[in-house]
XYZ file of C-alpha atoms in Angstrom:
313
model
C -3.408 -15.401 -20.781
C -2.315 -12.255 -21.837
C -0.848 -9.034 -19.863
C -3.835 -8.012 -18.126
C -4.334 -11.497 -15.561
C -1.106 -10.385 -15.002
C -1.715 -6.793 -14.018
C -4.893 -7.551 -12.330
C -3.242 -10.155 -10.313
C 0.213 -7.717 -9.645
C -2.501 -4.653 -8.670
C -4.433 -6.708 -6.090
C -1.595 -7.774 -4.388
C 0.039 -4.401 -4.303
C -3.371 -2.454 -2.961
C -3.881 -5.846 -0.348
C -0.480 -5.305 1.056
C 0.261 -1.712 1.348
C -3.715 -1.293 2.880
C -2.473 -4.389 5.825
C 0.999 -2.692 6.165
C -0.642 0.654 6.512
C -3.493 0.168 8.876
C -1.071 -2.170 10.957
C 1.528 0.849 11.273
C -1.193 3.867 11.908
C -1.811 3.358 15.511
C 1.592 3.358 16.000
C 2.038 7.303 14.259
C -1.268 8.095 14.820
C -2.704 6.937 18.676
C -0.977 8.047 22.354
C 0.048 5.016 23.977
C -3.560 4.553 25.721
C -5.249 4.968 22.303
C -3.043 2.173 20.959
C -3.636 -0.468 23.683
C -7.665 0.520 23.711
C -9.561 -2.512 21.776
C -12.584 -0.739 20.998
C -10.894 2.008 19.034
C -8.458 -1.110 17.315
C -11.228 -3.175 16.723
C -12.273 -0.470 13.220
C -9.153 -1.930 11.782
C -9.246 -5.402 13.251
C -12.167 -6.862 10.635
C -10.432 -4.962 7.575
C -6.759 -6.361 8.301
C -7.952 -10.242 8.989
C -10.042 -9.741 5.148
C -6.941 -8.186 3.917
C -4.915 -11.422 5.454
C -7.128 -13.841 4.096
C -7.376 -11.867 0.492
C -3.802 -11.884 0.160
C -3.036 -15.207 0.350
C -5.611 -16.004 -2.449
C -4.088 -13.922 -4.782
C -0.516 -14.658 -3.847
C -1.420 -18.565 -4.142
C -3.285 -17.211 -7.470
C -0.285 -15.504 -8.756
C 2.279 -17.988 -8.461
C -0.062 -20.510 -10.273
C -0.098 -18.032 -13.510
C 3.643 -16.942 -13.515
C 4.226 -21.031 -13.067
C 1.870 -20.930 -15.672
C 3.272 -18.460 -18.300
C 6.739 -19.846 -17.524
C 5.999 -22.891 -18.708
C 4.011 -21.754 -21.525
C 0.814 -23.757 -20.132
C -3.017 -23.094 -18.961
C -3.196 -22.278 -15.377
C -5.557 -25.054 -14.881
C -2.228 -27.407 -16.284
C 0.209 -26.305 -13.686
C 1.104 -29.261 -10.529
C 2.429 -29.252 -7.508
C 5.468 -30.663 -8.615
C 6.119 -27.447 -10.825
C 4.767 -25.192 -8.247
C 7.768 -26.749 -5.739
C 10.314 -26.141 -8.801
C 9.361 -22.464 -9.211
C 9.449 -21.853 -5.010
C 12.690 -23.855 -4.865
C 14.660 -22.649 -8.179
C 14.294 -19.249 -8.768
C 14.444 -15.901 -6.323
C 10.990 -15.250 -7.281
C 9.147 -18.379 -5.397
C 11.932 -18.058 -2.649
C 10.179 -14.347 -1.949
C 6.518 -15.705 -2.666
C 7.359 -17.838 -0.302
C 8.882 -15.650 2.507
C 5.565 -13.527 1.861
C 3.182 -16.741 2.705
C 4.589 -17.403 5.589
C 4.093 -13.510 6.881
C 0.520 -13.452 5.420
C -0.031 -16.547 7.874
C 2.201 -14.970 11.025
C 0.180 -11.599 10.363
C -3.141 -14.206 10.336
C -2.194 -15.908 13.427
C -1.301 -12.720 15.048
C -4.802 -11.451 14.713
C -6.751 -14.600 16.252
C -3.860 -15.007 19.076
C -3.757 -11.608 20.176
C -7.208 -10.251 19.598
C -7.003 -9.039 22.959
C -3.779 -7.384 22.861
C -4.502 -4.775 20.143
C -0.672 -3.170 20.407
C 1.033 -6.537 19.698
C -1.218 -7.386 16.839
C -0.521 -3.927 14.988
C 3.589 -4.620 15.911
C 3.251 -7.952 14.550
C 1.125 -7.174 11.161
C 3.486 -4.315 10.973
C 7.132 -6.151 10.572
C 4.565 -9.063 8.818
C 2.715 -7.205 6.140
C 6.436 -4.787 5.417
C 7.662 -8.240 4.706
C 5.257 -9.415 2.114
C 5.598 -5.831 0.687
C 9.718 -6.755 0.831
C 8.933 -9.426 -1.463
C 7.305 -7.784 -4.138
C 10.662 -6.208 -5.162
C 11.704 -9.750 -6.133
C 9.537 -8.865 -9.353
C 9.168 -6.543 -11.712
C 11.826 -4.106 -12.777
C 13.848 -4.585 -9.495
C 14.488 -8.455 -10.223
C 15.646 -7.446 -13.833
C 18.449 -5.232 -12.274
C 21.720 -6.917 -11.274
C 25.138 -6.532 -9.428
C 25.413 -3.596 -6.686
C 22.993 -1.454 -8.239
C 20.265 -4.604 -8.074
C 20.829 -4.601 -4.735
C 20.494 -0.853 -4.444
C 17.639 -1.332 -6.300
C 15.550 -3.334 -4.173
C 16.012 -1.332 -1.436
C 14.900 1.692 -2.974
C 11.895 -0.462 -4.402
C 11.299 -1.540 -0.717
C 11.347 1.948 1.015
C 9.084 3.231 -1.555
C 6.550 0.516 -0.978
C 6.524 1.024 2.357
C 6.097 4.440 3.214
C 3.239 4.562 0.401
C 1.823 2.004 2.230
C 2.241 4.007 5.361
C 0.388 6.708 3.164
C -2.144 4.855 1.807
C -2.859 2.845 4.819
C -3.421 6.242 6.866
C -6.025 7.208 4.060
C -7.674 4.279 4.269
C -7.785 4.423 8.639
C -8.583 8.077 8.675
C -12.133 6.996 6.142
C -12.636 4.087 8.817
C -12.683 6.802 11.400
C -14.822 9.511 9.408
C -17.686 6.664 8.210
C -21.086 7.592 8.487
C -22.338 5.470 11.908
C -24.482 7.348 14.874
C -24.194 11.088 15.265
C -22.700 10.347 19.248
C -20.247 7.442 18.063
C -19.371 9.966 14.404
C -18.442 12.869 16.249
C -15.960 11.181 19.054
C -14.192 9.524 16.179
C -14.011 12.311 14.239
C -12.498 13.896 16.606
C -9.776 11.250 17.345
C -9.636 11.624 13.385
C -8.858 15.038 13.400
C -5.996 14.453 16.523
C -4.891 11.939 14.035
C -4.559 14.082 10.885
C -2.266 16.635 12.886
C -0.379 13.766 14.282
C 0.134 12.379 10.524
C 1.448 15.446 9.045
C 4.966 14.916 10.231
C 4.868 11.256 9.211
C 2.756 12.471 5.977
C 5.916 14.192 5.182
C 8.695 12.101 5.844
C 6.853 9.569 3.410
C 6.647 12.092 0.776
C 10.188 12.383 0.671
C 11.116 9.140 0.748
C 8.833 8.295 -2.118
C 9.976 11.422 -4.040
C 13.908 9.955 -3.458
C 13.041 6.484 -4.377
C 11.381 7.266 -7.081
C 14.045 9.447 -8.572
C 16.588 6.226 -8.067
C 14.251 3.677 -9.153
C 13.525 5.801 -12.648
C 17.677 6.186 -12.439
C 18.034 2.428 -12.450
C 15.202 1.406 -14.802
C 15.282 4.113 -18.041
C 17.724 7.019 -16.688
C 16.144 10.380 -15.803
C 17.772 12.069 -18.866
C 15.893 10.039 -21.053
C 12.528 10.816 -19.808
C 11.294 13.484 -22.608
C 12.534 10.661 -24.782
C 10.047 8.450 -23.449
C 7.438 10.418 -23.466
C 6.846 8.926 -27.048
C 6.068 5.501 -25.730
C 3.395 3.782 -23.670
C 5.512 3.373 -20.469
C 7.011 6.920 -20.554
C 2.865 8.598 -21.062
C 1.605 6.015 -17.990
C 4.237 6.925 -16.047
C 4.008 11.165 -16.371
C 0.053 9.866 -15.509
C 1.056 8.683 -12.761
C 3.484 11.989 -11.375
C 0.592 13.910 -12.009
C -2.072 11.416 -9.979
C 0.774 11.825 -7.454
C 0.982 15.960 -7.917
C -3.304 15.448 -6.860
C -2.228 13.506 -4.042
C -0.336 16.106 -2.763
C -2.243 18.935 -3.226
C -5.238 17.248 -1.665
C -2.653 16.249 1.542
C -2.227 19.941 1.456
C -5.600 20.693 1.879
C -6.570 18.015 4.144
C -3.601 19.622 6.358
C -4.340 23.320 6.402
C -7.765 23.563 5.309
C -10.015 20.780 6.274
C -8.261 19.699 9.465
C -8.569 23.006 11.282
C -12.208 23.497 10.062
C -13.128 19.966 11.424
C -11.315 20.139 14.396
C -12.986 24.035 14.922
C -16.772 22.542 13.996
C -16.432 19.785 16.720
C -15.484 22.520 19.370
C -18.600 24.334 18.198
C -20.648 21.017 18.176
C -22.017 21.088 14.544
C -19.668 19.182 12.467
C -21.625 17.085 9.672
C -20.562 19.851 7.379
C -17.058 19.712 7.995
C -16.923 15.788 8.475
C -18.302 15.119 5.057
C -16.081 17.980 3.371
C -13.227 15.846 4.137
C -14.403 12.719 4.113
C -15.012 13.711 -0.011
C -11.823 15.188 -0.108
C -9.704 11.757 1.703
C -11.948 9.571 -0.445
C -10.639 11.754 -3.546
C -7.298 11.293 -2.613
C -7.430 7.364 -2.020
C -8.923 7.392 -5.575
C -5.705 8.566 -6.826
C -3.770 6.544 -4.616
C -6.096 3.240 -6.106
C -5.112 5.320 -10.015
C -1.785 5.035 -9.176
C -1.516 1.206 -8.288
C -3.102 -0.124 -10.795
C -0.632 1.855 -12.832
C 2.084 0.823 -11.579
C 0.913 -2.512 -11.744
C 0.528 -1.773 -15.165
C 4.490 -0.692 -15.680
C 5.891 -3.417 -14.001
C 5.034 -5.642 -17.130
C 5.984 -3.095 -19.773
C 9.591 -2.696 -20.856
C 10.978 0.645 -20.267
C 11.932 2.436 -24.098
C 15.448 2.110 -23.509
C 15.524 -1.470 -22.649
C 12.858 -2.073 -25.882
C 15.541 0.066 -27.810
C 17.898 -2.055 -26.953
């Protein structure tokens, strides 16, 4: 099968995930208490998250059959139940796919049983869809590591999946918000878009630092930090400096979107033109969840590449 099922496979499931963990959470940072329990303004979210539900349960279902798959050295279309039950009961791996399933379905349920209750739903796909993300540090580099700092590991690996996903999941709202739709119906959400870009920055923030901290553990863990002009030499050291400077982007367009865009949207809908203004940073957001997209795949990308001083080794 190769690496790049693999990757393809890891990349979906991280981008499914972190968008149903991040949409779930924005009302939450984003919407006053009315806001949050107000169906019509849920309901932009509510289609996305139950395709997001349904999506990630195919390609968790999908990814377990090709790790089963590889494992045993095997064609996907070779692998049985009966090996599929070994791999979910035997190794840490299926015990976390498994956990995962069983969230993707709670977070499912959630949305048909509480359509009407949009504040329990996002609660629910909230603790549901940080879960799944939970699991993915059951693979990848965080699996390989063991004793205390394995443990320390994972939890780094954890926190830095979610608040990206917190991130991520805001970019992703705040486009659902700024869509092109009728003038009338535009220009209240964008307005309830630009409340929720000043109500973001503090959360913005707070994510940015805990990725920046996480990250500097994780690399700790994986290669050690003093090694990283070392790497530089080697595929995983070049993807990953790629993928500090997608994040560097990310920032700098946050920046702008902060103290740039923001004010001039929120100063064209007082003035009642705002098409100018709307699409300005509704390029600049759908710039920014390029990068964000950039940056999954390549970190879907690392997780299958030994790090140089493990390769060394």
């Amino acid at each position: 099968m190769g690496d790049f099922p693999v990757i393809g496979i890891r990349f979906a499931l991280y981008a499914d995930l972190m968008l149903l963990t991040g949409l779930a959470a924005f009302p939450f940072h984003a919407f006053d208490r009315d806001e949050r329990r107000n169906p019509v303004l849920t309901s932009t979210f509510a289609s996305a998250q139950r395709w997001l539900c349904m999506f990630g349960l195919l390609v968790s279902a999908i990814g377990m059959i090709v790790l089963t798959a590889n494992m045993q050295g095997i064609a996907p279309l070779s692998v049985d139940l009966a090996m599929l039950r070994d791999m979910v009961r035997e190794t840490g791996f299926g015990t976390a796919w498994l956990v995962g399933i069983i969230a993707l379905l709670v977070a499912a349920g959630a949305i048909q049983g509480f359509a009407g209750r949009p504040a329990i739903t996002a609660a629910i796909l909230t603790v549901a869809g940080s879960t799944t993300l939970a699991t993915l540090a059951w693979s990848g580099h965080a699996a390989a590591t063991e004793g205390p700092a394995g443990a320390i590991h994972r939890i780094s690996d954890i926190l830095h999946l979610i608040a990206a996903a917190i991130w991520l999941g805001a970019i992703a709202a705040f486009l659902l918000l700024l869509r092109p739709r009728h003038a009338v119906i535009l220009s209240a959400q964008a307005a309830l878009a630009a409340r929720s870009l000043d109500r973001f920055a503090r959360v913005g923030t707070i994510c940015v630092l805990v990725i920046a901290a996480t990250g500097l553990i994780n690399a700790q863990l994986i290669f050690g930090i003093a090694n990283l002009g070392r790497s530089a030499t080697a595929t995983y050291g070049q993807l990953l400096l790629i993928k500090l400077l997608l994040f560097g982007s990310m920032l700098i367009l946050a920046g702008a979107n902060r103290w740039r865009l923001t004010p001039r949207l929120s100063a064209s809908l007082a003035g009642g033109d705002s098409r100018i203004a709307i699409n300005a940073i509704r390029r600049s957001l759908t710039a920014e969840a390029l990068a964000g997209v950039a940056i999954l795949a390549l970190v879907a990308w690392l997780g299958t590449l030994a790090p140089p001083s493990i390769s060394a080794a």
